[in-house]
């Protein structure tokens, strides 16, 4: 028999450029990625370095509620 699989939760990652004042943006607005994580193995907030098309560079994306 298969073991109970832990549920994966869907999270939203938001670019840190939202809080920065002196960043030259390609366009206005906030860019967000949606992904999933295993709640049991990663209880802390997730932070990934991804490409932000608004900033036109790689930035730190942090998990939001």
PQR file of N, CA, C, O and H, with PARSE charges and radii, in Angstrom:
ATOM      1  N   UNK A   1       0.824  -1.182   0.000 -0.4000 1.5000
ATOM      2  CA  UNK A   1       0.000   0.000   0.000 -0.0000 2.0000
ATOM      3  C   UNK A   1       0.872   1.251   0.000  0.5500 1.7000
ATOM      4  O   UNK A   1       1.970   1.267   0.556 -0.5500 1.4000
ATOM      5  N   UNK A   2       0.359   2.284  -0.630 -0.4000 1.5000
ATOM      6  CA  UNK A   2       1.093   3.545  -0.702 -0.0000 2.0000
ATOM      7  C   UNK A   2       0.943   4.318   0.598  0.5500 1.7000
ATOM      8  O   UNK A   2      -0.105   4.289   1.243 -0.5500 1.4000
ATOM      9  H   UNK A   2      -0.533   2.271  -1.082  0.4000 1.0000
ATOM     10  N   UNK A   3       2.000   5.002   0.963 -0.4000 1.5000
ATOM     11  CA  UNK A   3       1.949   5.844   2.159 -0.0000 2.0000
ATOM     12  C   UNK A   3       1.159   7.104   1.866  0.5500 1.7000
ATOM     13  O   UNK A   3       0.977   7.479   0.708 -0.5500 1.4000
ATOM     14  H   UNK A   3       2.852   5.026   0.439  0.4000 1.0000
ATOM     15  N   UNK A   4       0.696   7.747   2.909 -0.4000 1.5000
ATOM     16  CA  UNK A   4       0.011   9.037   2.738 -0.0000 2.0000
ATOM     17  C   UNK A   4       0.998  10.056   2.194  0.5500 1.7000
ATOM     18  O   UNK A   4       2.071  10.260   2.762 -0.5500 1.4000
ATOM     19  H   UNK A   4       0.844   7.442   3.850  0.4000 1.0000
ATOM     20  N   UNK A   5       0.637  10.682   1.110 -0.4000 1.5000
ATOM     21  CA  UNK A   5       1.486  11.721   0.547 -0.0000 2.0000
ATOM     22  C   UNK A   5       1.184  13.044   1.226  0.5500 1.7000
ATOM     23  O   UNK A   5       0.027  13.396   1.457 -0.5500 1.4000
ATOM     24  H   UNK A   5      -0.235  10.516   0.648  0.4000 1.0000
ATOM     25  N   UNK A   6       2.253  13.770   1.542 -0.4000 1.5000
ATOM     26  CA  UNK A   6       2.072  15.094   2.120 -0.0000 2.0000
ATOM     27  C   UNK A   6       1.545  16.032   1.052  0.5500 1.7000
ATOM     28  O   UNK A   6       1.956  15.958  -0.106 -0.5500 1.4000
ATOM     29  H   UNK A   6       3.192  13.484   1.354  0.4000 1.0000
ATOM     30  N   UNK A   7       0.648  16.901   1.433 -0.4000 1.5000
ATOM     31  CA  UNK A   7       0.101  17.855   0.472 -0.0000 2.0000
ATOM     32  C   UNK A   7       1.106  18.947   0.187  0.5500 1.7000
ATOM     33  O   UNK A   7       1.807  19.411   1.086 -0.5500 1.4000
ATOM     34  H   UNK A   7       0.314  16.960   2.374  0.4000 1.0000
ATOM     35  N   UNK A   8       1.173  19.350  -1.051 -0.4000 1.5000
ATOM     36  CA  UNK A   8       1.999  20.484  -1.454 -0.0000 2.0000
ATOM     37  C   UNK A   8       1.108  21.714  -1.460  0.5500 1.7000
ATOM     38  O   UNK A   8      -0.043  21.656  -1.895 -0.5500 1.4000
ATOM     39  H   UNK A   8       0.604  18.973  -1.781  0.4000 1.0000
ATOM     40  N   UNK A   9       1.638  22.814  -0.981 -0.4000 1.5000
ATOM     41  CA  UNK A   9       0.851  24.041  -0.931 -0.0000 2.0000
ATOM     42  C   UNK A   9       1.328  24.994  -2.025  0.5500 1.7000
ATOM     43  O   UNK A   9       2.509  25.023  -2.369 -0.5500 1.4000
ATOM     44  H   UNK A   9       2.572  22.861  -0.628  0.4000 1.0000
ATOM     45  N   UNK A  10       0.400  25.762  -2.558 -0.4000 1.5000
ATOM     46  CA  UNK A  10       0.715  26.738  -3.600 -0.0000 2.0000
ATOM     47  C   UNK A  10       1.108  28.048  -2.922  0.5500 1.7000
ATOM     48  O   UNK A  10       0.405  28.550  -2.045 -0.5500 1.4000
ATOM     49  H   UNK A  10      -0.560  25.738  -2.278  0.4000 1.0000
ATOM     50  N   UNK A  11       2.249  28.588  -3.351 -0.4000 1.5000
ATOM     51  CA  UNK A  11       2.744  29.841  -2.780 -0.0000 2.0000
ATOM     52  C   UNK A  11       2.958  30.859  -3.890  0.5500 1.7000
ATOM     53  O   UNK A  11       3.037  30.501  -5.065 -0.5500 1.4000
ATOM     54  H   UNK A  11       2.820  28.180  -4.064  0.4000 1.0000
ATOM     55  N   UNK A  12       3.052  32.128  -3.513 -0.4000 1.5000
ATOM     56  CA  UNK A  12       3.318  33.214  -4.444 -0.0000 2.0000
ATOM     57  C   UNK A  12       4.638  33.859  -4.071  0.5500 1.7000
ATOM     58  O   UNK A  12       4.883  34.171  -2.906 -0.5500 1.4000
ATOM     59  H   UNK A  12       2.988  32.419  -2.558  0.4000 1.0000
ATOM     60  N   UNK A  13       5.493  34.057  -5.077 -0.4000 1.5000
ATOM     61  CA  UNK A  13       6.778  34.712  -4.883 -0.0000 2.0000
ATOM     62  C   UNK A  13       6.707  36.096  -5.504  0.5500 1.7000
ATOM     63  O   UNK A  13       6.262  36.247  -6.642 -0.5500 1.4000
ATOM     64  H   UNK A  13       5.294  33.803  -6.024  0.4000 1.0000
ATOM     65  N   UNK A  14       7.144  37.110  -4.759 -0.4000 1.5000
ATOM     66  CA  UNK A  14       7.071  38.496  -5.223 -0.0000 2.0000
ATOM     67  C   UNK A  14       8.468  39.103  -5.278  0.5500 1.7000
ATOM     68  O   UNK A  14       9.299  38.847  -4.406 -0.5500 1.4000
ATOM     69  H   UNK A  14       7.506  36.987  -3.834  0.4000 1.0000
ATOM     70  N   UNK A  15       8.724  39.911  -6.310 -0.4000 1.5000
ATOM     71  CA  UNK A  15      10.030  40.540  -6.497 -0.0000 2.0000
ATOM     72  C   UNK A  15      10.284  41.576  -5.415  0.5500 1.7000
ATOM     73  O   UNK A  15       9.367  42.261  -4.962 -0.5500 1.4000
ATOM     74  H   UNK A  15       8.049  40.120  -7.018  0.4000 1.0000
ATOM     75  N   UNK A  16      11.559  41.679  -5.003 -0.4000 1.5000
ATOM     76  CA  UNK A  16      11.914  42.656  -3.979 -0.0000 2.0000
ATOM     77  C   UNK A  16      11.961  44.081  -4.520  0.5500 1.7000
ATOM     78  O   UNK A  16      12.061  45.019  -3.728 -0.5500 1.4000
ATOM     79  H   UNK A  16      12.303  41.122  -5.372  0.4000 1.0000
ATOM     80  N   UNK A  17      11.893  44.282  -5.818 -0.4000 1.5000
ATOM     81  CA  UNK A  17      11.958  45.626  -6.390 -0.0000 2.0000
ATOM     82  C   UNK A  17      10.739  46.467  -6.009  0.5500 1.7000
ATOM     83  O   UNK A  17      10.739  47.684  -6.197 -0.5500 1.4000
ATOM     84  H   UNK A  17      11.811  43.520  -6.461  0.4000 1.0000
ATOM     85  N   UNK A  18       9.727  45.834  -5.487 -0.4000 1.5000
ATOM     86  CA  UNK A  18       8.542  46.571  -5.043 -0.0000 2.0000
ATOM     87  C   UNK A  18       8.915  47.575  -3.950  0.5500 1.7000
ATOM     88  O   UNK A  18       8.370  48.677  -3.898 -0.5500 1.4000
ATOM     89  H   UNK A  18       9.727  44.846  -5.335  0.4000 1.0000
ATOM     90  N   UNK A  19       9.847  47.183  -3.079 -0.4000 1.5000
ATOM     91  CA  UNK A  19      10.218  48.016  -1.938 -0.0000 2.0000
ATOM     92  C   UNK A  19      11.372  48.965  -2.234  0.5500 1.7000
ATOM     93  O   UNK A  19      11.666  49.838  -1.418 -0.5500 1.4000
ATOM     94  H   UNK A  19      10.290  46.288  -3.121  0.4000 1.0000
ATOM     95  N   UNK A  20      12.033  48.819  -3.379 -0.4000 1.5000
ATOM     96  CA  UNK A  20      13.179  49.661  -3.701 -0.0000 2.0000
ATOM     97  C   UNK A  20      12.730  50.921  -4.431  0.5500 1.7000
ATOM     98  O   UNK A  20      11.866  50.861  -5.306 -0.5500 1.4000
ATOM     99  H   UNK A  20      11.795  48.110  -4.042  0.4000 1.0000
ATOM    100  N   UNK A  21      13.306  52.044  -4.077 -0.4000 1.5000
ATOM    101  CA  UNK A  21      12.895  53.324  -4.637 -0.0000 2.0000
ATOM    102  C   UNK A  21      13.663  53.670  -5.910  0.5500 1.7000
ATOM    103  O   UNK A  21      13.066  54.155  -6.872 -0.5500 1.4000
ATOM    104  H   UNK A  21      14.007  52.093  -3.366  0.4000 1.0000
ATOM    105  N   UNK A  22      14.971  53.433  -5.935 -0.4000 1.5000
ATOM    106  CA  UNK A  22      15.826  53.930  -7.006 -0.0000 2.0000
ATOM    107  C   UNK A  22      16.152  52.867  -8.057  0.5500 1.7000
ATOM    108  O   UNK A  22      17.279  52.814  -8.548 -0.5500 1.4000
ATOM    109  H   UNK A  22      15.456  53.039  -5.154  0.4000 1.0000
ATOM    110  N   UNK A  23      15.202  52.041  -8.400 -0.4000 1.5000
ATOM    111  CA  UNK A  23      15.422  51.005  -9.397 -0.0000 2.0000
ATOM    112  C   UNK A  23      14.790  51.454 -10.709  0.5500 1.7000
ATOM    113  O   UNK A  23      13.619  51.830 -10.753 -0.5500 1.4000
ATOM    114  H   UNK A  23      14.286  52.084  -8.002  0.4000 1.0000
ATOM    115  N   UNK A  24      15.588  51.409 -11.782 -0.4000 1.5000
ATOM    116  CA  UNK A  24      15.029  51.729 -13.096 -0.0000 2.0000
ATOM    117  C   UNK A  24      14.223  50.537 -13.571  0.5500 1.7000
ATOM    118  O   UNK A  24      14.766  49.466 -13.841 -0.5500 1.4000
ATOM    119  H   UNK A  24      16.540  51.104 -11.746  0.4000 1.0000
ATOM    120  N   UNK A  25      12.936  50.738 -13.666 -0.4000 1.5000
ATOM    121  CA  UNK A  25      12.055  49.650 -14.082 -0.0000 2.0000
ATOM    122  C   UNK A  25      11.726  49.781 -15.560  0.5500 1.7000
ATOM    123  O   UNK A  25      11.632  50.879 -16.108 -0.5500 1.4000
ATOM    124  H   UNK A  25      12.495  51.608 -13.446  0.4000 1.0000
ATOM    125  N   UNK A  26      11.558  48.642 -16.176 -0.4000 1.5000
ATOM    126  CA  UNK A  26      11.140  48.607 -17.575 -0.0000 2.0000
ATOM    127  C   UNK A  26       9.686  49.048 -17.686  0.5500 1.7000
ATOM    128  O   UNK A  26       9.301  49.741 -18.627 -0.5500 1.4000
ATOM    129  H   UNK A  26      11.635  47.750 -15.731  0.4000 1.0000
ATOM    130  N   UNK A  27       8.888  48.632 -16.708 -0.4000 1.5000
ATOM    131  CA  UNK A  27       7.474  49.030 -16.654 -0.0000 2.0000
ATOM    132  C   UNK A  27       7.022  49.069 -15.201  0.5500 1.7000
ATOM    133  O   UNK A  27       7.667  48.489 -14.327 -0.5500 1.4000
ATOM    134  H   UNK A  27       9.201  48.069 -15.944  0.4000 1.0000
ATOM    135  N   UNK A  28       5.942  49.737 -14.953 -0.4000 1.5000
ATOM    136  CA  UNK A  28       5.420  49.856 -13.594 -0.0000 2.0000
ATOM    137  C   UNK A  28       4.703  48.574 -13.194  0.5500 1.7000
ATOM    138  O   UNK A  28       4.263  47.801 -14.045 -0.5500 1.4000
ATOM    139  H   UNK A  28       5.418  50.208 -15.662  0.4000 1.0000
ATOM    140  N   UNK A  29       4.594  48.364 -11.901 -0.4000 1.5000
ATOM    141  CA  UNK A  29       3.843  47.217 -11.415 -0.0000 2.0000
ATOM    142  C   UNK A  29       4.699  46.256 -10.619  0.5500 1.7000
ATOM    143  O   UNK A  29       5.890  46.485 -10.407 -0.5500 1.4000
ATOM    144  H   UNK A  29       4.952  48.993 -11.210  0.4000 1.0000
ATOM    145  N   UNK A  30       4.072  45.177 -10.184 -0.4000 1.5000
ATOM    146  CA  UNK A  30       4.720  44.155  -9.367 -0.0000 2.0000
ATOM    147  C   UNK A  30       4.649  42.845 -10.133  0.5500 1.7000
ATOM    148  O   UNK A  30       3.606  42.488 -10.680 -0.5500 1.4000
ATOM    149  H   UNK A  30       3.105  44.992 -10.356  0.4000 1.0000
ATOM    150  N   UNK A  31       5.779  42.127 -10.167 -0.4000 1.5000
ATOM    151  CA  UNK A  31       5.782  40.841 -10.849 -0.0000 2.0000
ATOM    152  C   UNK A  31       5.801  39.730  -9.822  0.5500 1.7000
ATOM    153  O   UNK A  31       6.535  39.803  -8.836 -0.5500 1.4000
ATOM    154  H   UNK A  31       6.627  42.417  -9.723  0.4000 1.0000
ATOM    155  N   UNK A  32       4.997  38.699 -10.044 -0.4000 1.5000
ATOM    156  CA  UNK A  32       4.887  37.581  -9.117 -0.0000 2.0000
ATOM    157  C   UNK A  32       4.948  36.258  -9.858  0.5500 1.7000
ATOM    158  O   UNK A  32       4.427  36.127 -10.965 -0.5500 1.4000
ATOM    159  H   UNK A  32       4.401  38.640 -10.845  0.4000 1.0000
ATOM    160  N   UNK A  33       5.596  35.272  -9.228 -0.4000 1.5000
ATOM    161  CA  UNK A  33       5.599  33.896  -9.708 -0.0000 2.0000
ATOM    162  C   UNK A  33       4.731  33.070  -8.777  0.5500 1.7000
ATOM    163  O   UNK A  33       4.619  33.377  -7.591 -0.5500 1.4000
ATOM    164  H   UNK A  33       6.019  35.378  -8.329  0.4000 1.0000
ATOM    165  N   UNK A  34       4.119  32.026  -9.309 -0.4000 1.5000
ATOM    166  CA  UNK A  34       3.358  31.075  -8.505 -0.0000 2.0000
ATOM    167  C   UNK A  34       4.032  29.719  -8.614  0.5500 1.7000
ATOM    168  O   UNK A  34       4.357  29.265  -9.711 -0.5500 1.4000
ATOM    169  H   UNK A  34       4.210  31.777 -10.273  0.4000 1.0000
ATOM    170  N   UNK A  35       4.241  29.076  -7.478 -0.4000 1.5000
ATOM    171  CA  UNK A  35       4.873  27.767  -7.450 -0.0000 2.0000
ATOM    172  C   UNK A  35       4.320  26.986  -6.268  0.5500 1.7000
ATOM    173  O   UNK A  35       3.430  27.469  -5.567 -0.5500 1.4000
ATOM    174  H   UNK A  35       3.978  29.445  -6.587  0.4000 1.0000
ATOM    175  N   UNK A  36       4.833  25.797  -6.042 -0.4000 1.5000
ATOM    176  CA  UNK A  36       4.371  24.994  -4.912 -0.0000 2.0000
ATOM    177  C   UNK A  36       5.568  24.526  -4.099  0.5500 1.7000
ATOM    178  O   UNK A  36       6.689  24.449  -4.602 -0.5500 1.4000
ATOM    179  H   UNK A  36       5.555  25.404  -6.612  0.4000 1.0000
ATOM    180  N   UNK A  37       5.312  24.216  -2.842 -0.4000 1.5000
ATOM    181  CA  UNK A  37       6.362  23.694  -1.984 -0.0000 2.0000
ATOM    182  C   UNK A  37       5.768  22.674  -1.033  0.5500 1.7000
ATOM    183  O   UNK A  37       4.561  22.655  -0.790 -0.5500 1.4000
ATOM    184  H   UNK A  37       4.402  24.279  -2.433  0.4000 1.0000
ATOM    185  N   UNK A  38       6.629  21.829  -0.500 -0.4000 1.5000
ATOM    186  CA  UNK A  38       6.225  20.842   0.477 -0.0000 2.0000
ATOM    187  C   UNK A  38       6.243  21.506   1.847  0.5500 1.7000
ATOM    188  O   UNK A  38       7.299  21.930   2.317 -0.5500 1.4000
ATOM    189  H   UNK A  38       7.610  21.844  -0.698  0.4000 1.0000
ATOM    190  N   UNK A  39       5.114  21.597   2.474 -0.4000 1.5000
ATOM    191  CA  UNK A  39       4.986  22.310   3.745 -0.0000 2.0000
ATOM    192  C   UNK A  39       5.800  21.644   4.845  0.5500 1.7000
ATOM    193  O   UNK A  39       6.353  22.331   5.705 -0.5500 1.4000
ATOM    194  H   UNK A  39       4.256  21.252   2.092  0.4000 1.0000
ATOM    195  N   UNK A  40       5.878  20.350   4.832 -0.4000 1.5000
ATOM    196  CA  UNK A  40       6.556  19.614   5.892 -0.0000 2.0000
ATOM    197  C   UNK A  40       8.076  19.848   5.861  0.5500 1.7000
ATOM    198  O   UNK A  40       8.688  20.027   6.913 -0.5500 1.4000
ATOM    199  H   UNK A  40       5.429  19.793   4.134  0.4000 1.0000
ATOM    200  N   UNK A  41       8.680  19.849   4.685 -0.4000 1.5000
ATOM    201  CA  UNK A  41      10.132  19.956   4.584 -0.0000 2.0000
ATOM    202  C   UNK A  41      10.639  21.390   4.576  0.5500 1.7000
ATOM    203  O   UNK A  41      11.815  21.623   4.855 -0.5500 1.4000
ATOM    204  H   UNK A  41       8.182  19.704   3.830  0.4000 1.0000
ATOM    205  N   UNK A  42       9.785  22.356   4.264 -0.4000 1.5000
ATOM    206  CA  UNK A  42      10.217  23.754   4.204 -0.0000 2.0000
ATOM    207  C   UNK A  42       9.246  24.634   4.998  0.5500 1.7000
ATOM    208  O   UNK A  42       8.381  25.289   4.417 -0.5500 1.4000
ATOM    209  H   UNK A  42       8.830  22.167   4.038  0.4000 1.0000
ATOM    210  N   UNK A  43       9.391  24.645   6.311 -0.4000 1.5000
ATOM    211  CA  UNK A  43       8.474  25.442   7.125 -0.0000 2.0000
ATOM    212  C   UNK A  43       8.757  26.940   7.035  0.5500 1.7000
ATOM    213  O   UNK A  43       7.865  27.750   7.286 -0.5500 1.4000
ATOM    214  H   UNK A  43      10.094  24.113   6.783  0.4000 1.0000
ATOM    215  N   UNK A  44      10.000  27.323   6.677 -0.4000 1.5000
ATOM    216  CA  UNK A  44      10.356  28.741   6.575 -0.0000 2.0000
ATOM    217  C   UNK A  44       9.872  29.314   5.243  0.5500 1.7000
ATOM    218  O   UNK A  44       9.500  28.581   4.327 -0.5500 1.4000
ATOM    219  H   UNK A  44      10.725  26.665   6.474  0.4000 1.0000
ATOM    220  N   UNK A  45       9.889  30.632   5.166 -0.4000 1.5000
ATOM    221  CA  UNK A  45       9.498  31.287   3.918 -0.0000 2.0000
ATOM    222  C   UNK A  45      10.562  31.063   2.854  0.5500 1.7000
ATOM    223  O   UNK A  45      11.761  31.135   3.124 -0.5500 1.4000
ATOM    224  H   UNK A  45      10.192  31.227   5.911  0.4000 1.0000
ATOM    225  N   UNK A  46      10.108  30.795   1.660 -0.4000 1.5000
ATOM    226  CA  UNK A  46      10.992  30.473   0.556 -0.0000 2.0000
ATOM    227  C   UNK A  46      11.509  31.748  -0.102  0.5500 1.7000
ATOM    228  O   UNK A  46      10.769  32.720  -0.251 -0.5500 1.4000
ATOM    229  H   UNK A  46       9.134  30.736   1.440  0.4000 1.0000
ATOM    230  N   UNK A  47      12.793  31.741  -0.497 -0.4000 1.5000
ATOM    231  CA  UNK A  47      13.401  32.845  -1.232 -0.0000 2.0000
ATOM    232  C   UNK A  47      14.182  32.258  -2.392  0.5500 1.7000
ATOM    233  O   UNK A  47      15.044  31.400  -2.200 -0.5500 1.4000
ATOM    234  H   UNK A  47      13.395  30.952  -0.375  0.4000 1.0000
ATOM    235  N   UNK A  48      13.880  32.722  -3.599 -0.4000 1.5000
ATOM    236  CA  UNK A  48      14.553  32.241  -4.804 -0.0000 2.0000
ATOM    237  C   UNK A  48      15.019  33.419  -5.636  0.5500 1.7000
ATOM    238  O   UNK A  48      14.402  34.484  -5.624 -0.5500 1.4000
ATOM    239  H   UNK A  48      13.180  33.419  -3.755  0.4000 1.0000
ATOM    240  N   UNK A  49      16.113  33.221  -6.361 -0.4000 1.5000
ATOM    241  CA  UNK A  49      16.597  34.247  -7.267 -0.0000 2.0000
ATOM    242  C   UNK A  49      16.064  33.925  -8.658  0.5500 1.7000
ATOM    243  O   UNK A  49      16.412  32.899  -9.242 -0.5500 1.4000
ATOM    244  H   UNK A  49      16.614  32.355  -6.370  0.4000 1.0000
ATOM    245  N   UNK A  50      15.220  34.807  -9.184 -0.4000 1.5000
ATOM    246  CA  UNK A  50      14.580  34.590 -10.485 -0.0000 2.0000
ATOM    247  C   UNK A  50      14.631  35.878 -11.305  0.5500 1.7000
ATOM    248  O   UNK A  50      14.973  36.943 -10.791 -0.5500 1.4000
ATOM    249  H   UNK A  50      14.938  35.641  -8.710  0.4000 1.0000
ATOM    250  N   UNK A  51      14.289  35.764 -12.576 -0.4000 1.5000
ATOM    251  CA  UNK A  51      14.300  36.924 -13.472 -0.0000 2.0000
ATOM    252  C   UNK A  51      13.009  37.715 -13.314  0.5500 1.7000
ATOM    253  O   UNK A  51      11.916  37.149 -13.342 -0.5500 1.4000
ATOM    254  H   UNK A  51      14.011  34.899 -12.994  0.4000 1.0000
ATOM    255  N   UNK A  52      13.146  39.038 -13.147 -0.4000 1.5000
ATOM    256  CA  UNK A  52      11.997  39.936 -13.060 -0.0000 2.0000
ATOM    257  C   UNK A  52      11.933  40.751 -14.350  0.5500 1.7000
ATOM    258  O   UNK A  52      12.842  41.539 -14.613 -0.5500 1.4000
ATOM    259  H   UNK A  52      14.034  39.498 -13.124  0.4000 1.0000
ATOM    260  N   UNK A  53      10.894  40.587 -15.156 -0.4000 1.5000
ATOM    261  CA  UNK A  53      10.782  41.360 -16.391 -0.0000 2.0000
ATOM    262  C   UNK A  53      10.526  42.845 -16.159  0.5500 1.7000
ATOM    263  O   UNK A  53      10.782  43.653 -17.051 -0.5500 1.4000
ATOM    264  H   UNK A  53      10.156  39.947 -14.943  0.4000 1.0000
ATOM    265  N   UNK A  54      10.027  43.222 -14.988 -0.4000 1.5000
ATOM    266  CA  UNK A  54       9.821  44.637 -14.685 -0.0000 2.0000
ATOM    267  C   UNK A  54      11.145  45.342 -14.440  0.5500 1.7000
ATOM    268  O   UNK A  54      11.340  46.471 -14.891 -0.5500 1.4000
ATOM    269  H   UNK A  54       9.818  42.566 -14.264  0.4000 1.0000
ATOM    270  N   UNK A  55      12.063  44.684 -13.724 -0.4000 1.5000
ATOM    271  CA  UNK A  55      13.382  45.251 -13.431 -0.0000 2.0000
ATOM    272  C   UNK A  55      14.367  44.965 -14.561  0.5500 1.7000
ATOM    273  O   UNK A  55      15.369  45.664 -14.713 -0.5500 1.4000
ATOM    274  H   UNK A  55      11.904  43.767 -13.357  0.4000 1.0000
ATOM    275  N   UNK A  56      14.079  43.949 -15.340 -0.4000 1.5000
ATOM    276  CA  UNK A  56      14.941  43.487 -16.422 -0.0000 2.0000
ATOM    277  C   UNK A  56      16.269  42.945 -15.874  0.5500 1.7000
ATOM    278  O   UNK A  56      17.322  43.140 -16.481 -0.5500 1.4000
ATOM    279  H   UNK A  56      13.265  43.382 -15.217  0.4000 1.0000
ATOM    280  N   UNK A  57      16.209  42.269 -14.728 -0.4000 1.5000
ATOM    281  CA  UNK A  57      17.401  41.639 -14.158 -0.0000 2.0000
ATOM    282  C   UNK A  57      16.967  40.541 -13.176  0.5500 1.7000
ATOM    283  O   UNK A  57      15.786  40.401 -12.858 -0.5500 1.4000
ATOM    284  H   UNK A  57      15.353  42.112 -14.235  0.4000 1.0000
ATOM    285  N   UNK A  58      17.946  39.775 -12.709 -0.4000 1.5000
ATOM    286  CA  UNK A  58      17.681  38.738 -11.722 -0.0000 2.0000
ATOM    287  C   UNK A  58      17.638  39.369 -10.335  0.5500 1.7000
ATOM    288  O   UNK A  58      18.545  40.107  -9.949 -0.5500 1.4000
ATOM    289  H   UNK A  58      18.905  39.889 -12.967  0.4000 1.0000
ATOM    290  N   UNK A  59      16.583  39.073  -9.597 -0.4000 1.5000
ATOM    291  CA  UNK A  59      16.384  39.622  -8.257 -0.0000 2.0000
ATOM    292  C   UNK A  59      15.924  38.516  -7.319  0.5500 1.7000
ATOM    293  O   UNK A  59      15.544  37.428  -7.751 -0.5500 1.4000
ATOM    294  H   UNK A  59      15.847  38.474  -9.911  0.4000 1.0000
ATOM    295  N   UNK A  60      15.966  38.815  -6.040 -0.4000 1.5000
ATOM    296  CA  UNK A  60      15.491  37.894  -5.009 -0.0000 2.0000
ATOM    297  C   UNK A  60      13.973  37.981  -4.949  0.5500 1.7000
ATOM    298  O   UNK A  60      13.414  39.068  -4.812 -0.5500 1.4000
ATOM    299  H   UNK A  60      16.275  39.699  -5.688  0.4000 1.0000
ATOM    300  N   UNK A  61      13.304  36.827  -5.053 -0.4000 1.5000
ATOM    301  CA  UNK A  61      11.863  36.752  -4.919 -0.0000 2.0000
ATOM    302  C   UNK A  61      11.551  36.092  -3.583  0.5500 1.7000
ATOM    303  O   UNK A  61      12.107  35.043  -3.257 -0.5500 1.4000
ATOM    304  H   UNK A  61      13.759  35.943  -5.164  0.4000 1.0000
ATOM    305  N   UNK A  62      10.658  36.711  -2.808 -0.4000 1.5000
ATOM    306  CA  UNK A  62      10.326  36.209  -1.479 -0.0000 2.0000
ATOM    307  C   UNK A  62       8.873  35.750  -1.434  0.5500 1.7000
ATOM    308  O   UNK A  62       8.009  36.293  -2.123 -0.5500 1.4000
ATOM    309  H   UNK A  62      10.207  37.563  -3.072  0.4000 1.0000
ATOM    310  N   UNK A  63       8.630  34.750  -0.616 -0.4000 1.5000
ATOM    311  CA  UNK A  63       7.295  34.213  -0.456 -0.0000 2.0000
ATOM    312  C   UNK A  63       6.419  35.214   0.285  0.5500 1.7000
ATOM    313  O   UNK A  63       6.834  35.791   1.291 -0.5500 1.4000
ATOM    314  H   UNK A  63       9.332  34.309  -0.057  0.4000 1.0000
ATOM    315  N   UNK A  64       5.192  35.418  -0.225 -0.4000 1.5000
ATOM    316  CA  UNK A  64       4.219  36.276   0.448 -0.0000 2.0000
ATOM    317  C   UNK A  64       3.025  35.436   0.822  0.5500 1.7000
ATOM    318  O   UNK A  64       2.875  34.311   0.345 -0.5500 1.4000
ATOM    319  H   UNK A  64       4.855  34.950  -1.041  0.4000 1.0000
ATOM    320  N   UNK A  65       2.161  35.981   1.686 -0.4000 1.5000
ATOM    321  CA  UNK A  65       0.954  35.237   2.090 -0.0000 2.0000
ATOM    322  C   UNK A  65      -0.062  35.227   0.975  0.5500 1.7000
ATOM    323  O   UNK A  65      -1.139  34.651   1.127 -0.5500 1.4000
ATOM    324  H   UNK A  65       2.282  36.895   2.074  0.4000 1.0000
TER
END
